[in-house]
XYZ file of C-alpha atoms in Angstrom:
280
model
C -104.053 -20.661 88.743
C -102.188 -22.539 86.024
C -101.119 -21.190 82.637
C -103.862 -23.330 81.096
C -106.589 -21.873 83.311
C -105.359 -18.335 82.740
C -105.421 -18.900 78.997
C -109.056 -20.024 79.202
C -109.938 -16.893 81.206
C -107.934 -14.750 78.795
C -109.759 -16.150 75.748
C -113.184 -15.669 77.343
C -112.519 -12.104 78.506
C -111.148 -10.904 75.170
C -113.425 -12.846 72.801
C -115.700 -9.853 72.266
C -112.780 -7.458 71.735
C -110.315 -9.185 69.377
C -110.403 -11.855 66.640
C -109.395 -15.334 67.789
C -106.034 -15.318 66.005
C -105.123 -11.984 67.582
C -106.103 -13.213 71.048
C -103.726 -16.127 70.572
C -100.891 -13.804 69.575
C -101.579 -11.425 72.476
C -101.600 -14.281 74.982
C -98.168 -15.521 73.962
C -96.663 -12.034 73.767
C -97.933 -11.318 77.264
C -96.780 -14.608 78.778
C -93.382 -14.476 77.088
C -92.880 -11.022 78.627
C -94.102 -11.881 82.120
C -92.466 -15.320 82.412
C -89.392 -14.506 80.297
C -89.647 -17.805 78.416
C -90.411 -18.702 74.795
C -93.670 -19.883 73.242
C -92.580 -23.523 73.058
C -91.768 -23.591 76.771
C -95.133 -22.013 77.601
C -96.949 -24.701 75.597
C -94.967 -27.472 77.284
C -95.714 -26.108 80.770
C -99.427 -25.262 80.608
C -100.068 -26.988 83.950
C -97.479 -24.882 85.759
C -98.915 -22.820 88.605
C -98.504 -19.058 88.314
C -97.358 -17.460 91.563
C -99.449 -14.681 93.055
C -97.277 -11.823 91.802
C -97.433 -13.163 88.242
C -101.192 -13.678 88.530
C -101.627 -10.068 89.660
C -99.520 -8.831 86.720
C -101.245 -10.869 84.014
C -104.734 -9.990 85.258
C -103.819 -6.295 85.301
C -102.390 -6.572 81.782
C -105.496 -8.446 80.599
C -107.670 -5.614 81.926
C -105.652 -3.124 79.889
C -105.953 -5.283 76.765
C -109.708 -5.412 77.283
C -109.689 -1.609 76.964
C -107.798 -2.019 73.647
C -104.537 -0.609 74.902
C -101.770 -1.727 72.511
C -99.809 -4.726 73.759
C -96.554 -2.901 72.967
C -97.353 -0.241 75.574
C -98.409 -2.852 78.106
C -95.162 -4.793 77.894
C -93.156 -1.609 77.208
C -91.329 -2.948 74.192
C -91.559 -3.860 70.531
C -89.215 -5.206 67.870
C -88.120 -3.054 64.942
C -85.768 -4.352 62.240
C -84.609 -6.993 64.689
C -83.902 -4.489 67.483
C -85.784 -4.390 70.832
C -87.221 -0.880 71.150
C -88.652 0.610 74.347
C -92.067 2.217 73.882
C -94.651 3.972 76.028
C -97.427 6.509 75.515
C -94.896 9.247 74.714
C -93.765 7.596 71.455
C -95.500 6.061 68.470
C -95.428 2.308 68.064
C -93.158 1.749 65.024
C -95.066 0.724 61.898
C -94.153 -1.808 59.194
C -94.010 1.067 56.682
C -91.221 2.658 58.692
C -89.351 -0.637 58.833
C -89.642 -0.761 55.030
C -88.099 2.715 54.860
C -85.085 1.502 56.847
C -84.536 -1.495 54.574
C -84.943 0.727 51.499
C -82.255 3.061 52.818
C -80.049 0.059 53.584
C -80.408 -1.160 49.987
C -79.330 2.229 48.597
C -76.644 3.478 50.962
C -73.074 2.407 51.818
C -71.749 1.914 55.332
C -70.086 4.466 57.609
C -72.296 7.457 56.826
C -73.159 10.455 58.983
C -76.962 10.431 59.313
C -79.454 12.790 60.970
C -82.880 11.452 61.969
C -85.393 14.296 62.426
C -88.629 13.708 64.400
C -87.012 10.583 65.786
C -89.594 9.610 68.423
C -88.651 6.197 69.817
C -85.394 6.352 67.851
C -86.293 3.207 65.915
C -84.999 4.528 62.568
C -81.804 5.823 64.165
C -81.042 2.554 65.955
C -81.783 0.456 62.869
C -79.551 2.548 60.599
C -76.742 2.523 63.145
C -77.029 -1.259 63.320
C -77.662 -2.143 59.679
C -75.246 0.193 57.877
C -72.838 1.025 60.700
C -73.802 4.692 60.499
C -72.886 7.508 62.877
C -76.371 8.731 63.741
C -77.688 11.901 65.349
C -81.382 11.950 66.298
C -83.626 14.933 67.055
C -87.094 15.194 68.507
C -89.170 17.993 70.009
C -90.404 15.821 72.897
C -88.102 15.412 75.862
C -90.315 12.562 77.094
C -89.860 10.735 73.777
C -86.102 11.264 73.997
C -86.091 9.747 77.496
C -87.680 6.597 76.056
C -85.186 6.506 73.166
C -82.274 6.875 75.571
C -83.572 3.879 77.549
C -83.306 1.807 74.384
C -79.855 3.213 73.665
C -78.664 2.178 77.115
C -80.159 -1.309 76.869
C -78.678 -2.127 73.442
C -75.371 -0.260 73.792
C -76.145 2.278 71.064
C -74.015 5.334 70.310
C -76.821 7.372 68.708
C -76.593 11.003 69.858
C -79.971 12.434 70.910
C -80.965 16.103 71.211
C -84.192 17.990 71.833
C -84.792 20.100 68.728
C -87.934 21.713 67.322
C -87.419 21.554 63.566
C -90.159 24.161 63.046
C -87.946 26.728 64.753
C -84.714 28.148 63.367
C -82.002 25.565 64.014
C -78.416 26.766 64.010
C -75.613 24.280 63.460
C -72.474 24.057 61.379
C -72.779 20.285 61.014
C -73.420 18.511 57.722
C -74.680 15.012 57.085
C -74.485 12.508 54.236
C -78.104 11.490 54.788
C -81.064 13.111 56.526
C -84.122 10.966 57.177
C -87.474 11.963 58.618
C -90.795 10.339 59.404
C -92.567 13.512 60.535
C -96.138 13.977 61.795
C -98.249 13.711 58.642
C -101.754 12.512 59.497
C -104.428 14.985 58.404
C -107.324 15.960 60.647
C -109.784 14.673 58.052
C -108.107 11.251 58.221
C -109.054 10.761 61.877
C -112.169 8.670 61.097
C -109.943 6.157 59.270
C -107.614 5.671 62.253
C -108.134 2.835 64.720
C -109.666 3.932 68.012
C -106.785 2.479 70.040
C -104.296 4.625 68.084
C -106.314 7.792 68.702
C -106.797 6.973 72.366
C -103.308 5.803 73.304
C -100.670 7.084 70.869
C -99.236 10.638 71.093
C -101.094 13.096 68.857
C -98.024 15.346 68.825
C -96.247 12.699 66.745
C -99.240 11.858 64.561
C -101.051 14.968 63.369
C -100.125 17.956 61.279
C -101.931 21.274 60.903
C -105.027 21.456 58.743
C -103.880 24.873 57.441
C -100.404 23.635 56.447
C -100.349 19.829 56.183
C -96.753 19.646 54.922
C -95.290 22.092 57.449
C -92.879 19.498 58.876
C -91.725 18.377 55.440
C -91.112 22.002 54.482
C -89.039 22.645 57.603
C -86.961 19.495 57.045
C -86.422 20.312 53.351
C -85.275 23.832 54.135
C -82.893 22.547 56.800
C -81.610 19.711 54.614
C -80.875 22.080 51.727
C -78.367 23.837 53.991
C -76.977 20.914 55.955
C -76.651 17.968 53.592
C -73.235 17.372 52.075
C -73.002 17.957 48.287
C -74.876 15.064 46.703
C -76.393 14.171 50.091
C -79.664 12.287 50.257
C -82.926 13.203 51.959
C -85.361 10.389 52.822
C -88.981 10.775 53.886
C -91.795 8.503 54.909
C -94.843 9.927 53.125
C -98.552 10.328 53.558
C -99.910 9.302 50.131
C -102.454 12.124 50.385
C -99.771 14.811 50.551
C -96.991 13.097 48.568
C -97.480 15.240 45.449
C -97.184 18.424 47.489
C -93.931 17.189 49.046
C -92.514 16.313 45.629
C -93.412 19.771 44.302
C -91.739 21.332 47.335
C -88.531 19.402 46.687
C -88.466 20.430 43.023
C -88.769 24.106 43.963
C -85.941 23.727 46.492
C -83.439 22.446 43.903
C -83.422 18.811 44.989
C -82.829 16.379 42.145
C -83.108 12.659 41.332
C -86.363 12.298 43.239
C -87.433 8.668 43.599
C -90.750 7.582 45.107
C -91.351 4.056 46.392
C -94.883 2.679 46.734
C -96.162 0.518 49.591
C -98.049 -2.797 49.415
C -101.234 -0.888 48.533
C -99.411 0.759 45.618
C -99.516 4.160 47.302
C -96.590 6.574 47.558
C -94.978 5.815 50.920
C -91.249 6.633 50.720
C -89.130 9.172 48.931
C -85.484 9.987 48.379
C -84.033 13.128 46.816
C -80.489 14.409 46.341
C -78.864 17.777 46.724
C -76.913 19.030 43.754
C -73.190 18.290 43.820
């Protein structure tokens, strides 16, 4: 089977599942991964025969795509702020909103900071901040399986991020202080489930997505309480926000003596990022 023939089969099999433009993108992502060549080379070699091992792989991957499994999990990798990040079902696929948070932090902060990333997941924020502002980064997550994935990325890119398994909802004892603490905690509400794509609900880890109905800002509260004790004087706390609970988080910060609170809206003009300072 040639690349050309496989592409025809690929288009036919997925036509009822994805829009045409997305099928095109998925095809090239898949072939670039399997053949380890770029899009231009694929186009120039459409009559190249695929060996049997490659055929077996691409057909298996196509079957998974037909079930709407995210391509990032199938190929085991995604790009975040220019960095190749390992992903599997134990970590969320990094979102554009989170990438925006990284660039926002970069625009506001100097180099050579000590940064703590809480609820780190794949470690995408930690790796990006280490790379973009030359920060010394510590990253915490409750999931040991997520940390295993993050450490794979660290090994593959030569990162010095320090990872630890920490449950921020439990009392955390440390004498360390940081210039910046950043967190993209679980914040999706149970009542928001109908608005979430089926492939996200089926394949991505609910532990990293959902918060309690009874206390939807429980993770924010835990991070705020920790940050109040462990940020340096004048240190900054950054959050990615759920627009539906943003006001509650802002109120929490005001009652915890954080100052200079700044909220940044996303492309839909909804509150998506926040920074607040401790008093000097």
